[in-house]
């Protein structure tokens, strides 16, 4: 499958990067032959990658995931934003710097990628320097090459993820009884609150997509209360929220 092939490419890239680190360790020990062998192995794997997919520009070799979760309510967020706007207007930005930096609720994913257009050539240059016994020059070339790795970041808003989970729960609940209708309606209100949190925290723009999400939730609540078949509206809301999430994290 395509996903399986991508996984194999990543494994090969990671293996090549490990070989580069082996080469650096060998250089530290003045083991020229071991360093050259490690670089040859790394170059070979990268060339295989390019042979399999000539259009491949970058390939990931590492990822870091961090969760930043803001424990507060909507009213506090709005209050902090008002204070920040006033502080900026009064030229007192530093007084609210810490509060502004805390206005985040997200999963942060940092991905490290090898640039295949330049990295293999750098490894070859380093190997050539090793052949000439220029170990320090080879070391410098390798470190410079590693510093050309691309680091890309994705920030996935936790309020949006929570809204999705809540909507999934609401859809799975049987709203045939009055108590269940109230429960589903409350879940939809909770999802709406999470979407409001995302908007106030500045994820995406205050554009028509937020308005569309609120409109969909309003229609769903009416449908549930009227005891209508709401599955189509649930699916529509889920699709809109997923598309919105994908757009703002890309």
Tab-separated table of C-alpha atoms in Angstrom:
chain	number	residue	atom	x	y	z
A	1	UNK	CA	0.000	0.000	0.000
A	2	UNK	CA	0.986	3.656	-0.321
A	3	UNK	CA	1.189	4.077	3.478
A	4	UNK	CA	3.406	1.003	3.765
A	5	UNK	CA	5.733	2.348	1.076
A	6	UNK	CA	5.951	5.713	2.829
A	7	UNK	CA	6.820	3.927	6.069
A	8	UNK	CA	9.633	2.044	4.321
A	9	UNK	CA	11.023	5.302	2.897
A	10	UNK	CA	11.031	6.880	6.342
A	11	UNK	CA	12.772	3.848	7.837
A	12	UNK	CA	15.492	4.042	5.172
A	13	UNK	CA	15.940	7.777	5.816
A	14	UNK	CA	16.174	7.258	9.575
A	15	UNK	CA	18.735	4.492	9.033
A	16	UNK	CA	20.834	6.783	6.824
A	17	UNK	CA	20.751	9.523	9.464
A	18	UNK	CA	21.849	7.034	12.104
A	19	UNK	CA	24.788	6.128	9.855
A	20	UNK	CA	25.767	9.807	9.658
A	21	UNK	CA	25.775	9.973	13.461
A	22	UNK	CA	27.950	6.839	13.484
A	23	UNK	CA	30.340	8.610	11.133
A	24	UNK	CA	30.537	11.615	13.453
A	25	UNK	CA	31.249	9.350	16.420
A	26	UNK	CA	33.981	7.603	14.439
A	27	UNK	CA	35.521	10.963	13.502
A	28	UNK	CA	35.649	11.881	17.208
A	29	UNK	CA	37.629	8.659	17.738
A	30	UNK	CA	39.829	9.438	14.714
A	31	UNK	CA	38.590	6.239	13.078
A	32	UNK	CA	38.746	7.359	9.471
A	33	UNK	CA	37.851	3.994	7.889
A	34	UNK	CA	34.792	3.456	10.078
A	35	UNK	CA	33.604	7.000	9.366
A	36	UNK	CA	33.956	6.541	5.599
A	37	UNK	CA	32.135	3.209	5.723
A	38	UNK	CA	29.259	4.796	7.676
A	39	UNK	CA	28.978	7.668	5.181
A	40	UNK	CA	29.025	5.273	2.232
A	41	UNK	CA	26.181	3.360	3.856
A	42	UNK	CA	24.223	6.578	4.419
A	43	UNK	CA	24.742	7.794	0.844
A	44	UNK	CA	23.709	4.410	-0.524
A	45	UNK	CA	20.426	4.442	1.363
A	46	UNK	CA	19.630	7.997	0.283
A	47	UNK	CA	20.388	7.199	-3.349
A	48	UNK	CA	18.063	4.217	-3.139
A	49	UNK	CA	15.359	6.528	-1.801
A	50	UNK	CA	15.810	8.882	-4.746
A	51	UNK	CA	15.807	5.972	-7.179
A	52	UNK	CA	12.476	4.781	-5.792
A	53	UNK	CA	10.953	8.260	-5.846
A	54	UNK	CA	12.923	10.813	-7.933
A	55	UNK	CA	10.462	13.592	-7.005
A	56	UNK	CA	11.030	13.115	-3.282
A	57	UNK	CA	12.390	16.427	-1.944
A	58	UNK	CA	12.249	15.894	1.812
A	59	UNK	CA	11.868	12.803	3.973
A	60	UNK	CA	11.187	12.848	7.747
A	61	UNK	CA	13.710	11.373	10.163
A	62	UNK	CA	12.404	12.554	13.522
A	63	UNK	CA	9.369	14.092	15.213
A	64	UNK	CA	8.680	15.737	18.542
A	65	UNK	CA	5.245	16.053	20.111
A	66	UNK	CA	4.354	18.478	22.877
A	67	UNK	CA	0.979	19.236	24.427
A	68	UNK	CA	0.215	22.749	25.664
A	69	UNK	CA	-3.108	22.870	27.463
A	70	UNK	CA	-4.620	26.070	28.794
A	71	UNK	CA	-6.680	25.468	31.932
A	72	UNK	CA	-9.143	28.335	31.951
A	73	UNK	CA	-12.569	29.377	30.701
A	74	UNK	CA	-13.833	31.477	27.824
A	75	UNK	CA	-14.462	34.533	29.985
A	76	UNK	CA	-10.862	34.563	31.251
A	77	UNK	CA	-9.499	34.299	27.714
A	78	UNK	CA	-11.624	37.252	26.596
A	79	UNK	CA	-10.508	39.227	29.657
A	80	UNK	CA	-6.826	38.564	28.942
A	81	UNK	CA	-7.279	39.599	25.325
A	82	UNK	CA	-8.952	42.861	26.335
A	83	UNK	CA	-6.139	43.601	28.780
A	84	UNK	CA	-3.560	42.799	26.100
A	85	UNK	CA	-5.196	45.131	23.575
A	86	UNK	CA	-5.259	47.952	26.125
A	87	UNK	CA	-1.637	47.317	27.130
A	88	UNK	CA	-0.528	47.446	23.496
A	89	UNK	CA	-2.533	50.631	22.926
A	90	UNK	CA	-0.832	52.128	25.997
A	91	UNK	CA	2.585	50.890	24.817
A	92	UNK	CA	2.858	48.505	27.800
A	93	UNK	CA	3.158	45.257	25.837
A	94	UNK	CA	5.730	43.703	28.191
A	95	UNK	CA	3.274	43.811	31.100
A	96	UNK	CA	1.057	41.198	29.443
A	97	UNK	CA	3.692	39.200	27.578
A	98	UNK	CA	3.413	36.168	29.865
A	99	UNK	CA	-0.392	36.124	29.715
A	100	UNK	CA	-0.376	36.284	25.910
A	101	UNK	CA	2.220	33.512	25.623
A	102	UNK	CA	-0.070	31.274	27.672
A	103	UNK	CA	-3.011	31.736	25.304
A	104	UNK	CA	-2.605	28.357	23.623
A	105	UNK	CA	-4.335	24.998	23.816
A	106	UNK	CA	-2.783	22.692	21.267
A	107	UNK	CA	-0.725	19.690	20.294
A	108	UNK	CA	2.556	20.847	18.776
A	109	UNK	CA	4.172	18.468	16.288
A	110	UNK	CA	7.679	19.304	15.047
A	111	UNK	CA	8.980	17.178	12.171
A	112	UNK	CA	12.643	17.043	11.116
A	113	UNK	CA	13.206	16.296	7.415
A	114	UNK	CA	16.292	15.569	5.304
A	115	UNK	CA	16.658	17.706	2.128
A	116	UNK	CA	17.434	15.043	-0.476
A	117	UNK	CA	18.601	17.573	-3.066
A	118	UNK	CA	21.662	18.591	-1.013
A	119	UNK	CA	22.313	16.143	1.825
A	120	UNK	CA	23.771	13.178	-0.154
A	121	UNK	CA	26.212	15.502	-1.937
A	122	UNK	CA	27.360	16.890	1.408
A	123	UNK	CA	28.009	13.372	2.690
A	124	UNK	CA	30.123	12.645	-0.378
A	125	UNK	CA	32.159	15.823	0.191
A	126	UNK	CA	32.723	14.804	3.804
A	127	UNK	CA	33.860	11.337	2.717
A	128	UNK	CA	36.286	12.918	0.251
A	129	UNK	CA	37.777	15.037	3.038
A	130	UNK	CA	38.162	11.932	5.180
A	131	UNK	CA	40.059	10.213	2.381
A	132	UNK	CA	42.500	13.141	2.491
A	133	UNK	CA	42.772	12.767	6.299
A	134	UNK	CA	40.951	16.075	6.828
A	135	UNK	CA	38.844	14.760	9.701
A	136	UNK	CA	37.914	18.129	11.175
A	137	UNK	CA	36.897	19.500	7.778
A	138	UNK	CA	34.675	16.442	7.257
A	139	UNK	CA	33.140	16.989	10.681
A	140	UNK	CA	32.341	20.625	9.862
A	141	UNK	CA	30.738	19.638	6.541
A	142	UNK	CA	28.526	17.081	8.274
A	143	UNK	CA	27.389	19.491	10.980
A	144	UNK	CA	26.591	22.170	8.397
A	145	UNK	CA	24.625	19.588	6.378
A	146	UNK	CA	22.626	18.529	9.436
A	147	UNK	CA	21.817	22.183	10.109
A	148	UNK	CA	20.111	22.337	6.701
A	149	UNK	CA	17.440	19.885	7.866
A	150	UNK	CA	13.950	21.315	7.514
A	151	UNK	CA	11.940	21.626	10.720
A	152	UNK	CA	8.220	21.991	10.084
A	153	UNK	CA	5.611	22.560	12.755
A	154	UNK	CA	1.957	21.703	13.047
A	155	UNK	CA	-0.288	23.013	15.791
A	156	UNK	CA	-3.523	21.096	16.301
A	157	UNK	CA	-6.021	23.008	18.485
A	158	UNK	CA	-7.178	20.905	21.434
A	159	UNK	CA	-10.594	22.642	21.590
A	160	UNK	CA	-11.293	21.465	18.028
A	161	UNK	CA	-10.255	17.908	18.891
A	162	UNK	CA	-12.461	18.022	21.985
A	163	UNK	CA	-15.392	19.345	19.953
A	164	UNK	CA	-14.960	16.455	17.524
A	165	UNK	CA	-14.947	13.919	20.370
A	166	UNK	CA	-18.032	15.477	21.943
A	167	UNK	CA	-19.924	15.480	18.636
A	168	UNK	CA	-19.038	11.812	18.087
A	169	UNK	CA	-20.436	11.033	21.526
A	170	UNK	CA	-23.579	13.048	20.844
A	171	UNK	CA	-24.148	11.230	17.556
A	172	UNK	CA	-23.798	7.817	19.199
A	173	UNK	CA	-26.355	8.626	21.904
A	174	UNK	CA	-29.945	7.537	21.338
A	175	UNK	CA	-32.072	10.689	21.592
A	176	UNK	CA	-35.417	8.900	21.622
A	177	UNK	CA	-36.359	9.911	25.173
A	178	UNK	CA	-36.694	13.429	26.568
A	179	UNK	CA	-33.775	12.874	28.958
A	180	UNK	CA	-31.591	11.702	26.080
A	181	UNK	CA	-32.617	14.718	24.003
A	182	UNK	CA	-31.474	16.983	26.830
A	183	UNK	CA	-28.225	15.032	27.113
A	184	UNK	CA	-27.490	15.277	23.374
A	185	UNK	CA	-28.409	18.968	23.364
A	186	UNK	CA	-26.048	19.583	26.281
A	187	UNK	CA	-23.268	17.759	24.451
A	188	UNK	CA	-23.814	19.948	21.394
A	189	UNK	CA	-23.645	23.044	23.578
A	190	UNK	CA	-20.381	21.754	25.051
A	191	UNK	CA	-19.013	21.244	21.540
A	192	UNK	CA	-20.074	24.774	20.616
A	193	UNK	CA	-18.253	26.092	23.699
A	194	UNK	CA	-15.059	24.337	22.613
A	195	UNK	CA	-15.341	25.854	19.134
A	196	UNK	CA	-15.809	29.284	20.729
A	197	UNK	CA	-12.641	28.633	22.753
A	198	UNK	CA	-10.739	27.846	19.558
A	199	UNK	CA	-12.013	31.032	17.934
A	200	UNK	CA	-11.128	33.248	20.902
A	201	UNK	CA	-7.654	31.677	21.071
A	202	UNK	CA	-7.124	32.761	17.476
A	203	UNK	CA	-6.993	29.419	15.681
A	204	UNK	CA	-7.840	30.117	12.080
A	205	UNK	CA	-9.481	33.364	11.123
A	206	UNK	CA	-12.745	34.792	12.335
A	207	UNK	CA	-14.166	33.766	9.000
A	208	UNK	CA	-17.372	32.266	7.696
A	209	UNK	CA	-16.247	28.745	8.643
A	210	UNK	CA	-16.788	29.459	12.333
A	211	UNK	CA	-20.186	30.922	11.487
A	212	UNK	CA	-20.994	27.782	9.467
A	213	UNK	CA	-20.059	25.546	12.396
A	214	UNK	CA	-22.267	27.512	14.802
A	215	UNK	CA	-25.110	27.413	12.276
A	216	UNK	CA	-24.762	23.633	11.904
A	217	UNK	CA	-24.866	23.127	15.672
A	218	UNK	CA	-27.947	25.339	15.940
A	219	UNK	CA	-29.714	23.306	13.237
A	220	UNK	CA	-28.726	20.069	14.973
A	221	UNK	CA	-30.125	21.186	18.318
A	222	UNK	CA	-33.420	22.118	16.655
A	223	UNK	CA	-33.541	18.780	14.863
A	224	UNK	CA	-32.873	16.809	18.057
A	225	UNK	CA	-35.488	18.725	20.018
A	226	UNK	CA	-38.027	18.183	17.218
A	227	UNK	CA	-37.327	14.431	17.325
A	228	UNK	CA	-36.205	14.361	13.684
A	229	UNK	CA	-33.642	12.062	12.063
A	230	UNK	CA	-30.452	14.043	12.718
A	231	UNK	CA	-27.800	11.632	11.423
A	232	UNK	CA	-27.309	13.544	8.172
A	233	UNK	CA	-26.836	16.811	10.065
A	234	UNK	CA	-24.366	15.120	12.414
A	235	UNK	CA	-22.348	13.814	9.463
A	236	UNK	CA	-22.380	17.237	7.831
A	237	UNK	CA	-21.115	18.907	11.018
A	238	UNK	CA	-18.409	16.286	11.491
A	239	UNK	CA	-17.209	16.778	7.907
A	240	UNK	CA	-17.167	20.568	8.242
A	241	UNK	CA	-15.216	20.394	11.501
A	242	UNK	CA	-12.693	17.916	10.077
A	243	UNK	CA	-12.171	20.065	6.960
A	244	UNK	CA	-11.772	23.156	9.141
A	245	UNK	CA	-9.203	21.429	11.372
A	246	UNK	CA	-7.221	20.206	8.377
A	247	UNK	CA	-7.154	23.690	6.883
A	248	UNK	CA	-5.907	25.504	9.961
A	249	UNK	CA	-3.187	22.960	10.822
A	250	UNK	CA	-1.770	22.621	7.284
